[in-house]
Short mmCIF file of C-alpha atoms and ligand atoms in Angstrom, two decimals:
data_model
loop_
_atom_site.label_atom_id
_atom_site.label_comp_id
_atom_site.label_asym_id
_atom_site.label_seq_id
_atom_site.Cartn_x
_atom_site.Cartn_y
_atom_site.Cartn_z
CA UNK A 1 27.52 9.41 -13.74
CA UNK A 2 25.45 11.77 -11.26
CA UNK A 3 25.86 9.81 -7.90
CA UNK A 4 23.58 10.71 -4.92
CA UNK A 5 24.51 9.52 -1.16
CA UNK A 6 21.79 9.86 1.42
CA UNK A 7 21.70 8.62 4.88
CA UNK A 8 19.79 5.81 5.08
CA UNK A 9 17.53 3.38 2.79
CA UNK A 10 14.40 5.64 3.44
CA UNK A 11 15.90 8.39 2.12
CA UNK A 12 17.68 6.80 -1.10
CA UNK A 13 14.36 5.83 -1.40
CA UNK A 14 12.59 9.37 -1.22
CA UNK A 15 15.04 10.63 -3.43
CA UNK A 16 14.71 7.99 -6.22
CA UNK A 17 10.60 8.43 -6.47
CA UNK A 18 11.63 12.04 -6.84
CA UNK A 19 13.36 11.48 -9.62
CA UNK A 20 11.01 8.81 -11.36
CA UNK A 21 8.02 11.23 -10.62
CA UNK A 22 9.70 14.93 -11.87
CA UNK A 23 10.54 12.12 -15.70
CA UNK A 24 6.88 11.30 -15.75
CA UNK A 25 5.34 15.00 -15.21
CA UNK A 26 8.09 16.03 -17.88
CA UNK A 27 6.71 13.32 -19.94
CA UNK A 28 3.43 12.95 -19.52
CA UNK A 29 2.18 12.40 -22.24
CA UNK A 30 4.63 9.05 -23.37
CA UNK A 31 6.73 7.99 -20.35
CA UNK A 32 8.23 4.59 -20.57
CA UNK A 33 8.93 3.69 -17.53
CA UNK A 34 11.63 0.63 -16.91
CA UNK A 35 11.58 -1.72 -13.88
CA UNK A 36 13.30 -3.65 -11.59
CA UNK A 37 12.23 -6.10 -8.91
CA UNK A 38 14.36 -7.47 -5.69
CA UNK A 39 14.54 -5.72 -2.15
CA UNK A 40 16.19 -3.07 -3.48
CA UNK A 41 13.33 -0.77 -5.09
CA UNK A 42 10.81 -2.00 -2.73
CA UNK A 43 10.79 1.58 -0.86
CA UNK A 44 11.06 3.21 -4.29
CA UNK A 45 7.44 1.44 -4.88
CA UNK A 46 6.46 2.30 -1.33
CA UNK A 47 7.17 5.92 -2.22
CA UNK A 48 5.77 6.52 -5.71
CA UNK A 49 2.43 4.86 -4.25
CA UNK A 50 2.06 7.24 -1.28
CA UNK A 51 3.23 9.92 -4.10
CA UNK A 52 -0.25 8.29 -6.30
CA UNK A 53 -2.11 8.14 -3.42
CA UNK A 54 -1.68 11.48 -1.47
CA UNK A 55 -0.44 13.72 -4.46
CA UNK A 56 -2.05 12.71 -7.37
CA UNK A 57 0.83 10.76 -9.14
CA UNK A 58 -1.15 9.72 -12.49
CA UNK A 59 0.28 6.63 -14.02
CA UNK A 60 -3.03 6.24 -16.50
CA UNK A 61 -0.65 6.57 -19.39
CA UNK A 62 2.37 5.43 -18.23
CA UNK A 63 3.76 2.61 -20.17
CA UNK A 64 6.49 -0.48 -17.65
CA UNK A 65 8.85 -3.08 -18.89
CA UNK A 66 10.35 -5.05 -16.51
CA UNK A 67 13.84 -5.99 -16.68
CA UNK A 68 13.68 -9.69 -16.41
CA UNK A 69 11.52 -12.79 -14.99
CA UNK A 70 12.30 -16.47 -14.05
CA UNK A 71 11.80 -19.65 -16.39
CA UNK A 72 9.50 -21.88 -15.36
CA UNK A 73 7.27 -20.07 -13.05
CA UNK A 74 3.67 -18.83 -13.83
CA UNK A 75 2.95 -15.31 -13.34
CA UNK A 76 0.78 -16.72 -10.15
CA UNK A 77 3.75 -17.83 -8.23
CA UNK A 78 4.32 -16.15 -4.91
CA UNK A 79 8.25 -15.61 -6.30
CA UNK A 80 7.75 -15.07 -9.89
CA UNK A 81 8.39 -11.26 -11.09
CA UNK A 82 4.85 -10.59 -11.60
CA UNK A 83 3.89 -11.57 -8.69
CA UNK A 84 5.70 -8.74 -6.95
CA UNK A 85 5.39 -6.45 -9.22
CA UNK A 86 1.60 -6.48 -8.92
CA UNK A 87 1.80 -6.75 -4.95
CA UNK A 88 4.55 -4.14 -4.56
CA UNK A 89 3.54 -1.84 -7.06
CA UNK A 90 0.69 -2.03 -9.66
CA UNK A 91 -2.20 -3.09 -7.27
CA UNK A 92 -2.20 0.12 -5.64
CA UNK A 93 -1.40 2.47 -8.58
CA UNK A 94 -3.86 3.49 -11.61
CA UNK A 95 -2.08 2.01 -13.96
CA UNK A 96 -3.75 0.48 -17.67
CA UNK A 97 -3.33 -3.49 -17.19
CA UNK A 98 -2.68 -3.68 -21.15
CA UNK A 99 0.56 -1.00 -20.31
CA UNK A 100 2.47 -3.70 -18.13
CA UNK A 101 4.86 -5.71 -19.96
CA UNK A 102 6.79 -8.12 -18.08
CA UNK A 103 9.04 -11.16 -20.16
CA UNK A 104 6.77 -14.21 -19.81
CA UNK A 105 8.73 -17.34 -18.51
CA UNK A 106 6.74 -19.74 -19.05
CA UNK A 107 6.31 -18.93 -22.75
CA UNK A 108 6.04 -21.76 -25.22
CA UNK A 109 9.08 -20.27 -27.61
CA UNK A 110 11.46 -18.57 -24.93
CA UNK A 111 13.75 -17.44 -28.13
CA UNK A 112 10.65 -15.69 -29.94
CA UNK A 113 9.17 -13.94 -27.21
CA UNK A 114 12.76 -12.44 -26.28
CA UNK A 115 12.56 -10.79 -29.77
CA UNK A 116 8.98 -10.05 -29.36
CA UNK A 117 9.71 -8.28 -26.23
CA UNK A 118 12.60 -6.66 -27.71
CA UNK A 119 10.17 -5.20 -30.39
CA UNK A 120 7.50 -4.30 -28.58
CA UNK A 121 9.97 -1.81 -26.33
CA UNK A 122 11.31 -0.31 -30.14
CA UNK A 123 7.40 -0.01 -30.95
CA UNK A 124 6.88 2.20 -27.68
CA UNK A 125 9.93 4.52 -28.75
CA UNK A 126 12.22 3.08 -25.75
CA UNK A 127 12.82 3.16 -22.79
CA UNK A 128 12.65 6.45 -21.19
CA UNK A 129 14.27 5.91 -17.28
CA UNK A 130 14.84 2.59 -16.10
CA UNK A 131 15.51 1.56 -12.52
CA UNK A 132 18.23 -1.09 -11.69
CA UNK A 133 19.46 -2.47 -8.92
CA UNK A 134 23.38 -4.11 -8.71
CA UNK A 135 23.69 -8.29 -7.59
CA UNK A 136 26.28 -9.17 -5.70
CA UNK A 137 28.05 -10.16 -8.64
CA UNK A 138 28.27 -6.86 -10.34
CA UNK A 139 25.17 -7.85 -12.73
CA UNK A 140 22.31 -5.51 -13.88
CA UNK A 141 18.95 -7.35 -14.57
CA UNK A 142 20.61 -10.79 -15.11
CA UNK A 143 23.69 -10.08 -16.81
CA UNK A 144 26.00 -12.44 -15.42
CA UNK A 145 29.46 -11.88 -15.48
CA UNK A 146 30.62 -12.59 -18.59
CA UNK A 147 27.97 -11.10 -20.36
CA UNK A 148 27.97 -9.44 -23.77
CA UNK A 149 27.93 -6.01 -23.17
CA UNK A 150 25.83 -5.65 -26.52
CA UNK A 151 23.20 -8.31 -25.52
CA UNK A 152 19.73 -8.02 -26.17
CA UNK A 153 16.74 -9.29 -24.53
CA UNK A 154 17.41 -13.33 -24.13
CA UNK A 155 17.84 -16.42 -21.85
CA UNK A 156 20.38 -16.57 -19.01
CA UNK A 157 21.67 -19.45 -17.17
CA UNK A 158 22.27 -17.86 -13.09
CA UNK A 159 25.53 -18.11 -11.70
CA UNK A 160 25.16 -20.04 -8.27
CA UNK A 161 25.97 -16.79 -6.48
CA UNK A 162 22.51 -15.73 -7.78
CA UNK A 163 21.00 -18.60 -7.20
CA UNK A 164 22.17 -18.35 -3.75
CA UNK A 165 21.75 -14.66 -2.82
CA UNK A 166 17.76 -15.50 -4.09
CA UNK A 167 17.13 -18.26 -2.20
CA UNK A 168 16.38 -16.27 1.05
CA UNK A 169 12.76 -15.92 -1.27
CA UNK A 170 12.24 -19.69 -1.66
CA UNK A 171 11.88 -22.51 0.90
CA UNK A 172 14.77 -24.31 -0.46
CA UNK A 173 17.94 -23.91 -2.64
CA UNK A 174 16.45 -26.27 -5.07
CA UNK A 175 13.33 -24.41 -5.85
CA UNK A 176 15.00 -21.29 -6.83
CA UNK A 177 14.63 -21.29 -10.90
CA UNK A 178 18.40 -21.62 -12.52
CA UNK A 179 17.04 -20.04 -15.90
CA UNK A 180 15.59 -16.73 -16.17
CA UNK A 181 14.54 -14.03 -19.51
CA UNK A 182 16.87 -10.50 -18.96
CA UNK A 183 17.09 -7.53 -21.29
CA UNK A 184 20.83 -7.36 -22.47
CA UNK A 185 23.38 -4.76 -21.26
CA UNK A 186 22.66 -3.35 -24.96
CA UNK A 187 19.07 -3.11 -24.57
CA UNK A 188 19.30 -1.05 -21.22
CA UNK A 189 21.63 1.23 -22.20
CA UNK A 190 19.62 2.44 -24.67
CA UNK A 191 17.24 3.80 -21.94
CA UNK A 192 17.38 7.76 -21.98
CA UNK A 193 18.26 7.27 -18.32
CA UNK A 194 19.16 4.48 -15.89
CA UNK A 195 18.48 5.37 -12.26
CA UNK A 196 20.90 2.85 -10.37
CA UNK A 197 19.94 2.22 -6.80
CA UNK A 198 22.15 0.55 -4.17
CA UNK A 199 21.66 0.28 -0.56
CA UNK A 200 23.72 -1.20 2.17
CA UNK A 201 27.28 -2.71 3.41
CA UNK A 202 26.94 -5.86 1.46
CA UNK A 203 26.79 -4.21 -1.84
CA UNK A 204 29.72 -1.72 -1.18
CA UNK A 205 32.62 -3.29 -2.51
CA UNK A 206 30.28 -3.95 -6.10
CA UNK A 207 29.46 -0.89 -6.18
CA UNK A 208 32.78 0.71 -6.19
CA UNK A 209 34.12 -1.10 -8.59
CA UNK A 210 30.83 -0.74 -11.30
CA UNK A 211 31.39 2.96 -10.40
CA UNK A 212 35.09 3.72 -10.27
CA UNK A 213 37.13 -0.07 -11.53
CA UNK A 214 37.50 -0.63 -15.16
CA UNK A 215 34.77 -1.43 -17.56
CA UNK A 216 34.69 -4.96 -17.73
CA UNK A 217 32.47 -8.07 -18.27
CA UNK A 218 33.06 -9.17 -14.84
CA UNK A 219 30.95 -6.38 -13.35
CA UNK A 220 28.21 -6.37 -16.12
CA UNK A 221 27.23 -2.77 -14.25
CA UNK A 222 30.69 -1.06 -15.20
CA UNK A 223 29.06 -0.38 -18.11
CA UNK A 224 26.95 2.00 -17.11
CA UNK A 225 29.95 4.69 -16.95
CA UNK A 226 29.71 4.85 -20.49
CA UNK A 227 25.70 5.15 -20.43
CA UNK A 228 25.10 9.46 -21.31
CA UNK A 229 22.66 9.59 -17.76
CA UNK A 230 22.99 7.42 -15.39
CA UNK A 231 22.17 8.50 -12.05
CA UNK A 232 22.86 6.21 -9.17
CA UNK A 233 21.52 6.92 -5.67
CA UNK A 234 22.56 4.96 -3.03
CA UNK A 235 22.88 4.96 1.02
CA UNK A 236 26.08 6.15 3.35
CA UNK A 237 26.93 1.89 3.87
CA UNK A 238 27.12 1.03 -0.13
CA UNK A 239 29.07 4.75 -0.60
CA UNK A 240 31.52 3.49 2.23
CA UNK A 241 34.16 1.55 -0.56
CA UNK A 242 34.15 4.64 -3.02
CA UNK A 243 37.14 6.47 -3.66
CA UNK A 244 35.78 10.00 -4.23
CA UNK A 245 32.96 9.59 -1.97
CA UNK A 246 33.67 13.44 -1.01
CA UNK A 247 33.90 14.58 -4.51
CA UNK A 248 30.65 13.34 -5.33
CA UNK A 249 29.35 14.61 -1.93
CA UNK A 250 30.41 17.74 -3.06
CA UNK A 251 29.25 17.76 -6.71
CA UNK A 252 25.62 17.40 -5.26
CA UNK A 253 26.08 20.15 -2.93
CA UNK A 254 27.36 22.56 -5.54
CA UNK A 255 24.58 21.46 -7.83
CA UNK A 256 22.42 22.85 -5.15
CA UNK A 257 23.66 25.69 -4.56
CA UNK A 258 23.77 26.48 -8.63
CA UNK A 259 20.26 25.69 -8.77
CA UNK A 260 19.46 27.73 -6.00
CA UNK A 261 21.31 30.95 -7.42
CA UNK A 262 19.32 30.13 -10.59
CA UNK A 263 15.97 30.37 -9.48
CA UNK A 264 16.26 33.47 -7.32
CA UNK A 265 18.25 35.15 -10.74
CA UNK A 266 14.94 33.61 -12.31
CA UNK A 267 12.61 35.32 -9.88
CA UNK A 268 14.57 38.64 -9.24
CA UNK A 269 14.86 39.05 -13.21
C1 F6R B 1 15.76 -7.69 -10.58
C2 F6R B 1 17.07 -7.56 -11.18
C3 F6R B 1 18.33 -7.84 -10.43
C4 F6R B 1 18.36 -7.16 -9.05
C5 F6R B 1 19.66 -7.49 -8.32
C6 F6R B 1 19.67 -6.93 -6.91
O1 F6R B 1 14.74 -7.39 -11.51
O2 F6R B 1 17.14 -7.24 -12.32
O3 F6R B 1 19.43 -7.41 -11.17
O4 F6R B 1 18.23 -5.79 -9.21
O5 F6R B 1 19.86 -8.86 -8.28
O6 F6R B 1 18.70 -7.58 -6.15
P1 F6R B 1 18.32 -7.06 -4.70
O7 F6R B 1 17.71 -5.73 -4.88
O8 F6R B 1 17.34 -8.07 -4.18
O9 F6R B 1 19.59 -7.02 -3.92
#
């Protein structure tokens, strides 16, 4: 795993868009681009639209698929997933409506459309980076503890810790939904990349132990250490619990200085 530590939220943020934006001029072409809502990759959006906005960013051809979305609530609901992912992100982007994909909740055959979404990522070649985010119970999209770490695309009951940590959305406990579609642990891992972002104290501890405890069901997001490129890039407060904070620290820095002795080789001859 290629872990990145930066200061502060604004900067994990900065560095994140980087990354999504250097994929999608690689790609441009066929980028697949994999999504995430939550407060975590709000400044991720914030960045890649000031990116469309002041430098061009073209996301005319880029294909999403959102991770996950709540049962029960209609795509007009202030809290439902596509809600905010048209007021965080696609409102003020150029992207092709009939390019968004985003699990419908309130469909009439939950089971079907979990294998029609399924099938529809296959048909678009996969998933080329997809951005996460870690809950406070170790899960990725909604893989609750517990989770099959070959699941695909299907329904999830939410542990009450979710339930909880996601009522600070809703005006009470009871309105938060208790059902909600996810991709699987399988599905995601068989995105080319997963680009893990983690910010602040509260998420610490999790972190550390998706990152350097055993693989295990109980922290759905261990198994990204046995994903070929994940990148996780997170602030100083969720780096605090890590045990070779410094090592990675100074993995990046000799990356950069490698780099660095490569392009002047490359423009010296
Ligand atoms: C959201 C999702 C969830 C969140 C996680 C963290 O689409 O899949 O796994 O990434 O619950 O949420 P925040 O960022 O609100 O702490």
């Amino acid at each position: 795993m290629e872990i990145y530590i930066k200061k502060n939220y604004e900067e994990m943020s900065r560095k994140a868009a980087e990354i999504v934006a250097e994929e999608m001029r690689k790609r441009k072409n066929h980028f697949v681009l994999g999504l995430a809502t939550g407060s975590t990759p709000i400044g991720l959006y914030k960045e890649l639209i000031r990116m469309h906005q002041e430098e061009g960013l073209d996301f005319s051809r880029v294909i999403t698929f959102n991770l996950d979305e709540y049962c029960g609530l209609s795509p007009d609901h202030e809290q439902s997933y596509h809600y905010f992912m048209f007021e965080n992100f696609f409102k003020h982007i150029n992207i092709d409506k009939k390019n968004i994909h985003i699990p419908d909740g309130m469909a009439r055959d939950l089971d079907a459309h979990c294998r029609e979404y399924e099938k529809m990522i296959a048909d678009n070649r996969g998933i080329d980076l997809q951005v996460l985010g870690i809950g406070g119970d170790g899960h990725i999209a909604f893989n609750e503890p517990g989770s099959s770490l070959s699941s695909r695309t299907r329904v999830k009951t939410l542990t009450q810790q979710t339930v909880e940590d996601n009522s600070r959305f809703f005006k009470t406990i009871e309105e938060v939904p208790k059902y909600a579609i996810t991709m699987g642990i399988g599905t995601i891992m068989e995105a080319k990349i997963c680009l893990l972002l983690v910010n602040g104290a509260k998420k610490a501890e999790v972190f550390a132990k998706a990152v350097e405890g055993p693989m295990t069901t109980e922290v759905t997001a261990s198994m990204l250490q046995t994903h070929p490129r994940t990148i996780a890039v997170v602030d100083e407060e969720a780096a605090a619990k890590l045990k070779r904070k410094d090592y990675y620290k100074h993995v990046e820095k000799m990356a950069g200085l490698l780099k660095k002795r490569v392009n002047e080789k490359g423009k010296n001859g």
